[in-house]
XYZ file of C-alpha atoms in Angstrom:
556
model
C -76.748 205.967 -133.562
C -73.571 206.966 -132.037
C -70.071 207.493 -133.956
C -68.059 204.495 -133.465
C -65.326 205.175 -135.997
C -63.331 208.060 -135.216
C -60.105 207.189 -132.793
C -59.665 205.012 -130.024
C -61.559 206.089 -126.793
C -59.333 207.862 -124.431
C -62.499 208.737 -122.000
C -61.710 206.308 -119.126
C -59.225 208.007 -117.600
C -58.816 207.977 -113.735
C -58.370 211.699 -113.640
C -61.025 214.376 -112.576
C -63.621 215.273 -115.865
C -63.041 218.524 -115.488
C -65.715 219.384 -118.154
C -68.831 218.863 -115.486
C -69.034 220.121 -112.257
C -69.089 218.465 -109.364
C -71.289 218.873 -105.925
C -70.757 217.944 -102.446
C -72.023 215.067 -100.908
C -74.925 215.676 -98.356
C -73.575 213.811 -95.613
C -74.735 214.607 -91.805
C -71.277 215.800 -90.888
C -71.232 218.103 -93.855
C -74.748 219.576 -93.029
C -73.962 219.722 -89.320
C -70.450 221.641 -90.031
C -71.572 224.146 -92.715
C -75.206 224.725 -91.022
C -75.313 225.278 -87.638
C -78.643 225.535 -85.601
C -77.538 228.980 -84.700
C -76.480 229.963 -88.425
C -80.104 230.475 -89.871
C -80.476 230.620 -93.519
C -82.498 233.634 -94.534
C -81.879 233.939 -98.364
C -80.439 231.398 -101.442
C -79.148 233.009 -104.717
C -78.391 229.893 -107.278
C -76.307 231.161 -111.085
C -75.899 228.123 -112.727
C -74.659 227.245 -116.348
C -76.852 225.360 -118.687
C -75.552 221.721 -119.006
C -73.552 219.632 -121.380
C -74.760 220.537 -125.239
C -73.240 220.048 -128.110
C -70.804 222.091 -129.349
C -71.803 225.755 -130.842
C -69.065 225.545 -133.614
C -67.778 222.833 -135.981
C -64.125 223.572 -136.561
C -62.802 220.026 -135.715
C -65.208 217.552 -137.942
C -61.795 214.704 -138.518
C -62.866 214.037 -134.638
C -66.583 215.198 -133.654
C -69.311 213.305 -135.405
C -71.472 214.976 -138.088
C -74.367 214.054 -135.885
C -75.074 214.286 -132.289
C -77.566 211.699 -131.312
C -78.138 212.534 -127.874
C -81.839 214.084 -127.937
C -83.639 211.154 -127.528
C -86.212 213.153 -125.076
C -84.677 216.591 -125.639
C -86.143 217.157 -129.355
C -89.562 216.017 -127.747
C -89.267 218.090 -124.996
C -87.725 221.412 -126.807
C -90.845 220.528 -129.419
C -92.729 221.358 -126.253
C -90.893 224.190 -124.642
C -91.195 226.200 -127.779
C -94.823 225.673 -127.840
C -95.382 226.710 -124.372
C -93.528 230.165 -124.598
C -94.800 229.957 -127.821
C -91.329 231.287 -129.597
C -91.620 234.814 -128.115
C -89.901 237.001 -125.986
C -90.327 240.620 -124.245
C -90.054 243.263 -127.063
C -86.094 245.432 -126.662
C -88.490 248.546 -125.646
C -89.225 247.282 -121.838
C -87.027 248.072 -119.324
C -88.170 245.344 -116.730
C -88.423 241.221 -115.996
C -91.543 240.005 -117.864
C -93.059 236.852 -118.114
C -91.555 234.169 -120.567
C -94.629 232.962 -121.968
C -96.024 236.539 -122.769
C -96.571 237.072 -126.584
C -98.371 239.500 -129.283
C -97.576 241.400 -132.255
C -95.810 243.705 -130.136
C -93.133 241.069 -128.641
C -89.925 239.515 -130.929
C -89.505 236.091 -130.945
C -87.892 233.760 -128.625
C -84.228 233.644 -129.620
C -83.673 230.232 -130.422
C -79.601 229.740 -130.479
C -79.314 226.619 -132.279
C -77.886 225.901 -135.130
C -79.109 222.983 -137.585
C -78.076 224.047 -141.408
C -75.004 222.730 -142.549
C -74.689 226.377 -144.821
C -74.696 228.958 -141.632
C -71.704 231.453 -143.639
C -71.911 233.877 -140.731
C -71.263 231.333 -138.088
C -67.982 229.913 -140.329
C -68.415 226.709 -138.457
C -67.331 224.101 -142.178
C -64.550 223.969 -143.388
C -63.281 225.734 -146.725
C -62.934 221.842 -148.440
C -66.030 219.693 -147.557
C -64.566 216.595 -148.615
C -62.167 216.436 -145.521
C -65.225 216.292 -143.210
C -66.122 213.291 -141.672
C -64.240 210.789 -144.053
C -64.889 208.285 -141.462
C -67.845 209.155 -139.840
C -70.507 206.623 -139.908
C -73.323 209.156 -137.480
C -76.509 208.944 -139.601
C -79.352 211.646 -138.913
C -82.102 210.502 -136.834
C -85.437 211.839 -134.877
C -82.433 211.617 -132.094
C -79.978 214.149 -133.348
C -79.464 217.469 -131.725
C -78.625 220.842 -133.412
C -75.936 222.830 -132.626
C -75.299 224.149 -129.174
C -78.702 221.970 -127.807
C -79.054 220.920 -124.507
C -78.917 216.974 -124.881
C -79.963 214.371 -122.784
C -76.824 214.395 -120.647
C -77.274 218.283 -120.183
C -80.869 218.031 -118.798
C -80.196 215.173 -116.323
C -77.341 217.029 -115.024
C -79.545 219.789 -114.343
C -81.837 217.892 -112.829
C -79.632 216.548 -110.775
C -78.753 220.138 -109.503
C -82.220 220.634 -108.897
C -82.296 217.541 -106.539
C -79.314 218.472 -105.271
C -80.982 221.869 -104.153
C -83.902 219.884 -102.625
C -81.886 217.146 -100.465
C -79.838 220.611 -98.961
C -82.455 223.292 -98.353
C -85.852 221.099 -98.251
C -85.222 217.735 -96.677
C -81.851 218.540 -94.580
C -82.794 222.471 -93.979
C -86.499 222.781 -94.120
C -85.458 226.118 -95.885
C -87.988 225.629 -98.881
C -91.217 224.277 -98.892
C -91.348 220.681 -100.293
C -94.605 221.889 -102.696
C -93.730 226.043 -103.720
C -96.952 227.915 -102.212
C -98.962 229.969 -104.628
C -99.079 233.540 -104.402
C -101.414 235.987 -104.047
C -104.880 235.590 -105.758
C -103.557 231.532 -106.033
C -100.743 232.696 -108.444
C -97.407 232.145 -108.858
C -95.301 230.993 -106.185
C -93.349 234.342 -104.223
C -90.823 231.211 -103.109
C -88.422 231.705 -105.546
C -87.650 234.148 -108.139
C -86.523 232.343 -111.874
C -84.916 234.353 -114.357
C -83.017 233.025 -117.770
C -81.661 234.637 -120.583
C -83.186 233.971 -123.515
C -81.359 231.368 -125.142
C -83.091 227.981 -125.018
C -80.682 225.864 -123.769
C -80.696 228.259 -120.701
C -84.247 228.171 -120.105
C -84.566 224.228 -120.398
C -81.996 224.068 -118.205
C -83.738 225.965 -116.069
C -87.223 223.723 -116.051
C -84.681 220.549 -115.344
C -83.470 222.416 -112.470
C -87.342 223.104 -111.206
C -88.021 219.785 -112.162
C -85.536 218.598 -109.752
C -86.595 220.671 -106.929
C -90.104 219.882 -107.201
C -90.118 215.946 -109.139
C -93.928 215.836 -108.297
C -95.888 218.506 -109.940
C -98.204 218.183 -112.420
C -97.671 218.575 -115.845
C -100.016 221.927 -116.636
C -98.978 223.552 -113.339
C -98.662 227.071 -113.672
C -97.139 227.612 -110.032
C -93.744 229.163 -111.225
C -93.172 232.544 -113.056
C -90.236 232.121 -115.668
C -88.190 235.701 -116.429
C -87.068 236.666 -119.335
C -85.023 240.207 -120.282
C -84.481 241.268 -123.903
C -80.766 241.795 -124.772
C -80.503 245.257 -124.919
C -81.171 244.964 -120.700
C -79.669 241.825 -119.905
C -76.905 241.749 -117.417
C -76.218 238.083 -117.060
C -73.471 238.067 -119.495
C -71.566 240.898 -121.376
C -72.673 242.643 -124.392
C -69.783 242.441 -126.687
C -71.634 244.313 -129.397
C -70.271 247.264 -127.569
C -67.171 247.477 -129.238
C -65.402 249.648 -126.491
C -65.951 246.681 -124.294
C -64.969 243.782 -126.895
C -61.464 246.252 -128.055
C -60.960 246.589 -123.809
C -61.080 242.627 -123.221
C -58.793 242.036 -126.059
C -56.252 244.167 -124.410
C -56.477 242.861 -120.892
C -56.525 239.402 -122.041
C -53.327 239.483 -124.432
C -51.722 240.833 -120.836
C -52.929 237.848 -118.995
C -51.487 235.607 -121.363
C -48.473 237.182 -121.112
C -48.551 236.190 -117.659
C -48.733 232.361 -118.866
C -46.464 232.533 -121.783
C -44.710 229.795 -121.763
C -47.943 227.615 -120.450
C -49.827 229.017 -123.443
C -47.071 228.765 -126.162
C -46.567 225.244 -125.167
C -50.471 224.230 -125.573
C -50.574 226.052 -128.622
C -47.579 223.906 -130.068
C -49.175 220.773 -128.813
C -52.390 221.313 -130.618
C -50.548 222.466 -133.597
C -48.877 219.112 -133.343
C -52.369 217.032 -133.077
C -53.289 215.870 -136.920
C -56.926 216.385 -136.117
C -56.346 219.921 -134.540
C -53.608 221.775 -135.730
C -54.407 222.590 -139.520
C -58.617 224.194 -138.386
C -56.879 225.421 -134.931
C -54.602 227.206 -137.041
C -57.286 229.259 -139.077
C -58.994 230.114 -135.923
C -55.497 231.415 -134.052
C -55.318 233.876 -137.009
C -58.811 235.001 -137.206
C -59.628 235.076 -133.346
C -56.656 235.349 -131.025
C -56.416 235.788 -128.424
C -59.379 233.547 -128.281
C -58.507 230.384 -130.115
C -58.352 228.108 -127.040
C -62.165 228.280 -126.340
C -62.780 226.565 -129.801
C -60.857 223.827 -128.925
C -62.609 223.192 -125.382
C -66.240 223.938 -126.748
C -65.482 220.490 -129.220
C -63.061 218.419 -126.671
C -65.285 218.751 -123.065
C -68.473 218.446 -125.300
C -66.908 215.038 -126.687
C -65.617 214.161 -122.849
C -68.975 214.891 -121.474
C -71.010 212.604 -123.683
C -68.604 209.717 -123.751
C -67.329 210.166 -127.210
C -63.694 208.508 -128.456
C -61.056 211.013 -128.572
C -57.743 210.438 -130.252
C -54.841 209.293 -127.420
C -53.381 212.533 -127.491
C -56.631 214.309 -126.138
C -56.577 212.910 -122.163
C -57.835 214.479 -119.087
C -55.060 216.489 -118.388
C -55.221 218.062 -121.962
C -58.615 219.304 -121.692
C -57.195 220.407 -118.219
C -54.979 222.704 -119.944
C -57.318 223.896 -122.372
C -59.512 224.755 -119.671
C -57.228 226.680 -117.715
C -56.134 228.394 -120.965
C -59.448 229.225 -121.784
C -59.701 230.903 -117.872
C -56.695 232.834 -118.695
C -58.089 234.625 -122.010
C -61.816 235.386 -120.481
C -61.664 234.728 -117.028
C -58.705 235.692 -115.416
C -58.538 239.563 -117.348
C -61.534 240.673 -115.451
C -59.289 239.645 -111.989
C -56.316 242.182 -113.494
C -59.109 244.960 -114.481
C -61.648 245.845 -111.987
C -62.451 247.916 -115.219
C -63.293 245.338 -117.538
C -65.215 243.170 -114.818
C -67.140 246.059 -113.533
C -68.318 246.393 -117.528
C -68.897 242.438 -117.885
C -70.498 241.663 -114.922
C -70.843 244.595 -112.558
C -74.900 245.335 -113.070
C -75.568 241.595 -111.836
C -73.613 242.285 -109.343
C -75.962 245.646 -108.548
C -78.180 243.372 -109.139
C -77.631 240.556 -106.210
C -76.137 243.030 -103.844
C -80.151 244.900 -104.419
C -81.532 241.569 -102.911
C -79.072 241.188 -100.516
C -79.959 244.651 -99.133
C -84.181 244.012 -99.556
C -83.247 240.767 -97.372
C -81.682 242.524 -94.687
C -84.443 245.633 -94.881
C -87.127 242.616 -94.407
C -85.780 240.427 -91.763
C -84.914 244.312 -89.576
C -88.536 244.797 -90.022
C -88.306 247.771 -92.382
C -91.135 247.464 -95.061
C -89.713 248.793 -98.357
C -92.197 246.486 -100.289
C -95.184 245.070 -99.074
C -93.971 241.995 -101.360
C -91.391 239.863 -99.014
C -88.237 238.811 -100.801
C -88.116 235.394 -102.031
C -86.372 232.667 -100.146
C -84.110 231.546 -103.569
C -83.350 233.273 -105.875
C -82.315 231.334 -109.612
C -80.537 232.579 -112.945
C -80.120 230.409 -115.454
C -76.833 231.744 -117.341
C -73.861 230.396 -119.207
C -69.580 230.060 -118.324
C -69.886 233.841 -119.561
C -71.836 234.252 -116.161
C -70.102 232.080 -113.902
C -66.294 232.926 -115.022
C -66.516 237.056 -114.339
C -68.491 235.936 -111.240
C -65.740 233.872 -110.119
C -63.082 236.439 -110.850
C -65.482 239.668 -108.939
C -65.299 236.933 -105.906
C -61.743 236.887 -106.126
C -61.488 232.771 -106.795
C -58.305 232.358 -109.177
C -57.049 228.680 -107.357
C -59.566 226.648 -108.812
C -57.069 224.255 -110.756
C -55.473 221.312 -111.319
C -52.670 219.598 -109.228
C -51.695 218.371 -112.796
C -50.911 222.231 -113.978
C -47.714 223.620 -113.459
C -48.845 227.056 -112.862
C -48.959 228.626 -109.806
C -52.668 229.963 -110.615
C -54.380 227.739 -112.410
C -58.013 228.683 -112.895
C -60.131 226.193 -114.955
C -62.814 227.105 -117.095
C -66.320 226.710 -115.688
C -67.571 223.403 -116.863
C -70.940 222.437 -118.004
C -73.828 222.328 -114.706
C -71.429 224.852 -112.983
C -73.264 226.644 -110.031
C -72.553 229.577 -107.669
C -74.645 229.609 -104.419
C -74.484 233.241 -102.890
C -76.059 232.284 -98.880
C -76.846 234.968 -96.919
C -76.784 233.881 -93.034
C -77.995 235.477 -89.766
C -76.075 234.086 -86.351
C -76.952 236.255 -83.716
C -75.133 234.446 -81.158
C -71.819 233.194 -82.129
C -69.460 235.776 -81.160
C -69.173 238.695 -83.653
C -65.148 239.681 -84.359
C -63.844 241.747 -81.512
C -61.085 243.197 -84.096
C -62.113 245.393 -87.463
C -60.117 244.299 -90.711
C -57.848 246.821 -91.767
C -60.006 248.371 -94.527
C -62.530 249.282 -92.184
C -61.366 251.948 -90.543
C -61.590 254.934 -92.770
C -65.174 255.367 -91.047
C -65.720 258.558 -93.628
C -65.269 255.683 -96.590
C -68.492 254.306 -94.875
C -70.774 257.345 -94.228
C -70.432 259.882 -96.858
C -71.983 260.276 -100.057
C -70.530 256.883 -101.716
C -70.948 258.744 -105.076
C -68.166 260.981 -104.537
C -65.709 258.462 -103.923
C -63.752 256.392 -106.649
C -65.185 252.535 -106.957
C -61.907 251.361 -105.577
C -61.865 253.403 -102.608
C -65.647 252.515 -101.392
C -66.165 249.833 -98.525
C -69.675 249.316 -99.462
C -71.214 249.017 -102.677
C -73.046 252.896 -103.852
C -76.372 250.978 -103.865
C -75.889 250.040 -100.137
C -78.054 252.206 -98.621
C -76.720 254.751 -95.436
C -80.094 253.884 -93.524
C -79.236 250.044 -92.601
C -76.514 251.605 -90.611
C -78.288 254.043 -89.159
C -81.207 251.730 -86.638
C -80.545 250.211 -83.630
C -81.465 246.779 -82.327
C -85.385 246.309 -82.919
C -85.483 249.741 -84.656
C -87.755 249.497 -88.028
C -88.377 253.345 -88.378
C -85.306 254.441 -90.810
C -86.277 257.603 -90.830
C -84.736 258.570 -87.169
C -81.473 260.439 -87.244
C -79.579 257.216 -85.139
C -75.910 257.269 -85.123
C -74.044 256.151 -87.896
C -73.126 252.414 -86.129
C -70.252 250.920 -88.857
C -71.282 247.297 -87.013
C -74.835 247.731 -87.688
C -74.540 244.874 -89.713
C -72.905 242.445 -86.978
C -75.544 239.461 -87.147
C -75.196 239.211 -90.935
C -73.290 236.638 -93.481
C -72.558 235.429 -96.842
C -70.980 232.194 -98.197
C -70.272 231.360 -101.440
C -70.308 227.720 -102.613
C -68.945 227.153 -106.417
C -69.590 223.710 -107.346
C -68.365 221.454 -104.691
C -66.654 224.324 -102.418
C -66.488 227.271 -100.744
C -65.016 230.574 -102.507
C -62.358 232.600 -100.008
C -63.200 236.435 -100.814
C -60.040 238.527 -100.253
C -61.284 240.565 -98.406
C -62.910 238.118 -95.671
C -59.433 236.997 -94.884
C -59.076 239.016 -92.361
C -59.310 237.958 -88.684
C -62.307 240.702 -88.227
C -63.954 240.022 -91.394
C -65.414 236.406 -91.224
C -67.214 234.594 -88.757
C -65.182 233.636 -85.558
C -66.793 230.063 -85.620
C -67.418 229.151 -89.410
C -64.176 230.284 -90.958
C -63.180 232.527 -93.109
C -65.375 231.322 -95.984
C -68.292 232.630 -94.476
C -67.913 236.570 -94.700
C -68.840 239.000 -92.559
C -71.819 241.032 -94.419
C -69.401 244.205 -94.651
C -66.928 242.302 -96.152
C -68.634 240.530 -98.778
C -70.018 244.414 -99.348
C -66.345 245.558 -99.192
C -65.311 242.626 -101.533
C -67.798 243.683 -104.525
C -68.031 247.767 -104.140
C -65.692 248.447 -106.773
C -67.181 245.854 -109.542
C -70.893 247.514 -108.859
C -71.191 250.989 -110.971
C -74.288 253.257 -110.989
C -76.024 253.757 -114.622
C -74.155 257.441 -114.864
C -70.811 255.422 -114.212
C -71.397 252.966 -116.488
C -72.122 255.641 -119.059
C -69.269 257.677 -118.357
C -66.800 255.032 -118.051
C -67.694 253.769 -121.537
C -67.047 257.587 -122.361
C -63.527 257.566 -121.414
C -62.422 254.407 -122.523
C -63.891 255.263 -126.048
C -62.475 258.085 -126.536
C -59.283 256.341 -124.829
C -59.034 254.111 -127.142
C -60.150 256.600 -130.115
C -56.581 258.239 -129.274
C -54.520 255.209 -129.413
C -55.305 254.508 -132.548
C-alpha cells in the first residue's frame, strides 16, 4: 500500500524528470544518419547504472514513507537471484573475473547492500528523536515492501527497457548481435558478449533485466550467459574511498569546484534550509559530511520523483534539477579540474576499455593475440559513481538544464543512465586530409610512452607501438615497418550517453573526427589522445598514491 498522506503531489510537472534517463527514439532517419552502410560496427561497450531503488539513507522520514511498497515481483525475484549465485562471491585473494555463481568454503559471500533493520547505527540513517518520524505516514509493511537501496519494480522495467532498447538498435535495425546469443565452445557460454557487475545486488539484477531485454525469449534454466563478478579489493568500476589519500584528495578538489558555483550552491543550500521537511536533518548532514550534503537530498527527492510519490510544492522539477547539478559539482565535476583525482577514480576502467579497444583492432587487422575473438558487446553493470567520472574523463560538462543559470551545468547521472563506447570501421569515407594540432609531436607517438608525463602522451601507455607499425593487409607485427602515425585511419569511436552523443575535446578538431559523421564520432587517435592522461600503469598508480600521501602528510 502506497503513502497517501504526506504533501500534495507536485510530480506532474511538464518539465524534463531529470531523475531517469532518457534514450533516443529508433526512428529510420535516426538509424540511417548515425549508421551508415559504410560505417560498420565492429565492437559495443554498454556502462549502465542500476535503475530506480529506493533510497540508501533515511534522513528525510517527515516526507519519504516508512515503507516502500514497490517489490511486488522484485522480493520474488531477488528471493531467486540470491539462490542462484547462492549468496557468494570470488574470495579478495584472486586477481581475475570469475564466475558469479561460483561458491565454496574458500569464497565470501555475496555482498548484499540492502538495508532492512530500522537499528543500522553505522549507517546513521534515523533520526536522534523517533517520534518525529513518520507522524503521518499511513505505509504499512507488506510481502511488497523493499529494503533499503533495492532495485524495485520501476528499477527493473527500466532496465529492461534498456535491454530492448539494445535489441531494436544492434539486432533488429543493425543485425550487429545475434537475435538468440550462440554458445561457446564445448556448447558453453555465449563468447557474444562479455557481462561483468560489481557485486552489489541491485547491480547484478539490473544486469539480468538488461539480458532479459535483449534476449525476452530464453528459457528460464538457460545457462547461455557467463555473469562476472570482481571482489573489492580489484574492482575498478567505481573508486575505493577506503583509501584515504584518495577520499582526503576528492574533498579538496571538490570544495574548489564549489567554489566555482558559489553563489549557485549557497543559494540551494538556503532554500533547503528554508524547506520544513529538509532543513533541520539537511542541517546535521551539512555538518557531518560537507562538502557532500547535496547527494542526501537527491538520493530521497529523485527516488520519490521516480516512483510517483507526493512531494511537498516546494520540491518541483527544477529543484531536483538543481540538486542534481549540485550533486555533479561535488563528485562529478572535480575529476574534470584534476586529471589527478579522475585518473585515481576511474582511470583502471579506463585501462580497462581502451585494452578491448586495442584486442578489437589487433582482431579485425588479422593479428592473433588470442585465439579467443573479442566479444561483439561488451556490458558493466555499475552505479552514478561509474557513469559521473566517466562522463567527466570524456570531457562532457554541458549536460544541463536550460532552467540553470550556470554556464556549466552538469546534472547528476540519473537512475538507467548508460554510456555506449562504439567503435566503427569506415574504410571509405574520406579520412581527414589535415592532423589536429596535438598530433604533431610525432616523438609523443613513438617513444617509450613510459617516459613521458600522462599529460604529455597522445596515446594511452597500454596502446601498443606495433598497431602502428603494419601496413595495409600486414598481420605479422613482428616486421620492423615504419612507424605510420595514420596507421589507424579506418578506425572510430562514438560515445552515446543516454539520449546523445558526447563531444570529446579533443575530436574537435577539423583532423580529428570523421569528415562525414561529425565531430562526435572520433577519429581512433583522438579518442586515444582524449583518455591517455586518465589511464596510469600499476607502478603509476602506486607511486602517485606515494606522493600525494606523503603530500598531504606535510600539509598537515
Amino acid at each position: 500500500m502506497a503513502p497517501t498522506s504526506f504533501a500534495s503531489s507536485n510530480t506532474e510537472s511538464s518539465g524534463p524528470n531529470v531523475a531517469q534517463a532518457k534514450l533516443p527514439k529508433l526512428l529510420p532517419e535516426f538509424i540511417a544518419q548515425h549508421y551508415p552502410s559504410e560505417a560498420k560496427l565492429l565492437h559495443v561497450h554498454l556502462v549502465h547504472r542500476h535503475g530506480e531503488r529506493t533510497p540508501v539513507t533515511h534522513l528525510f522520514p517527515s516526507i519519504s514513507p516508512k515503507y516502500w511498497n514497490f517489490c511486488v515481483q522484485g522480493n520474488r525475484l531477488h528471493s531467486d537471484f540470491t539462490k542462484a549465485v547462492g549468496v557468494y562471491a570470488p574470495n579478495s585473494d584472486v586477481d581475475s573475473d570469475v564466475d558469479a555463481d561460483k561458491k565454496g568454503k574458500d569464497h565470501q559471500k555475496w555482498h548484499n547492500y540492502m538495508f532492512k533493520s530500522e537499528n543500522s547505527k553505522k549507517r546513521g540513517i534515523f533520526p536522534d528523536d523517533p517520534s518525529k518520524a513518520h507522524s503521518n505516514d499511513k505505509s504499512q509493511f507488506t510481502a511488497d515492501t523493499c529494503a533499503y537501496g533495492q532495485l524495485t519494480d520501476v528499477g527493473r522495467q527500466s532496465l529492461t527497457a534498456l535491454g530492448a532498447h539494445m535489441r531494436a538498435l544492434y539486432t533488429d535495425a543493425l543485425g550487429f548481435l545475434p537475435a538468440i546469443p550462440r554458445p561457446g565452445d564445448d556448447n558453453g557460454p555465449t563468447e557474444d558478449l562479455y557481462l561483468r557487475t560489481t557485486s552489489y545486488t541491485r547491480a547484478f539484477e539490473s544486469l539480468q533485466h538488461t539480458l532479459g531485454g535483449m534476449y525476452p525469449n530464453l528459457p528460464v534454466n538457460s545457462r547461455i550467459f557467463r555473469i562476472n563478478v570482481r571482489p573489492r579489493n580489484i574492482e575498478n568500476l567505481y573508486s575505493d574511498y577506503r583509501c584515504k589519500v584518495l577520499d582526503r584528495l576528492h574533498t579538496e578538489c571538490s570544495k574548489e569546484s564549489v567554489e566555482h558555483f558559489s553563489e549557485d550552491h549557497a543559494k540551494l543550500h538556503r532554500d533547503i534550509l528554508q524547506i520544513p521537511s529538509l532543513g533541520e536533518p539537511f542541517e546535521v548532514e551539512l555538518k557531518r559530511r560537507a562538502p557532500f550534503a547535496s547527494l542526501f537530498v537527491w538520493d530521497t527527492t529523485s527516488s520519490m520523483r521516480s516512483h510517483g510519490l507526493p512531494l511537498p510544492k516546494e520540491i518541483d522539477d527544477d529543484f531536483i534539477s538543481r540538486v542534481s547539478h549540485m550533486c555533479a559539482v561535488e563528485y562529478q565535476r572535480p575529476a574534470m579540474r584534476s586529471t589527478q583525482l579522475a585518473r585515481m577514480q576511474i582511470g583502471p576502467f579506463v585501462r580497462e576499455l581502451t585494452d578491448n579497444v586495442v584486442s578489437v583492432v589487433e582482431a579485425d587487422r588479422g593479428i592473433i593475440v588470442n585465439k579467443q575473438r573479442p566479444p561483439k558487446m561488451s556490458i558493466y553493470s555499475g552505479h552514478d559513481t561509474t557513469i559521473g567520472p566517466l562522463l567527466a574523463i570524456f570531457g562532457d560538462d554541458l549536460a544541463g538544464s536550460p532552467s540553470l543559470t550556470t554556464s556549466a551545468t552538469p546534472l547528476w547521472p540519473p537512475f538507467s543512465s548508460s554510456l555506449r563506447i562504439e567503435l566503427l570501421k569506415d574504410s571509405a569515407s574520406p579520412y581527414p586530409d589535415v592532423q589536429p594540432s596535438w598530433a604533431g609531436d610525432l616523438a609523443n607517438h613513438s617513444e617509450d610512452l613510459s617516459t613521458i608525463p600522462p599529460e604529455e602522451r597522445i596515446r594511452p601507455f597500454n596502446v601498443p607501438d606495433s598497431l602502428y607499425r603494419l601496413a595495409p593487409g600486414q598481420t605479422d607485427n613482428t616486421l620492423a615497418t615504419p612507424f605510420n602515425p595514420r596507421a589507424m585511419r579506418d578506425y572510430y569511436v562514438r560515445i552515446w550517453y543516454n539520449d546523445r552523443t558526447v563531444q570529446l575535446p579533443a575530436c574537435r578538431d577539423p583532423g580529428a573526427h570523421h569528415t562525414k559523421l561529425g565531430s562526435s564520432v572520433c577519429t581512433l587517435d583522438g579518442f586515444f589522445k582524449q583518455v591517455a592522461r586518465f589511464v596510469p600503469s600499476e607502478s603509476e598508480t602506486i607511486q602517485e598514491l606515494h606522493a600525494l600521501a606523503k603530500a598531504q602528510s606535510k600539509s598537515q
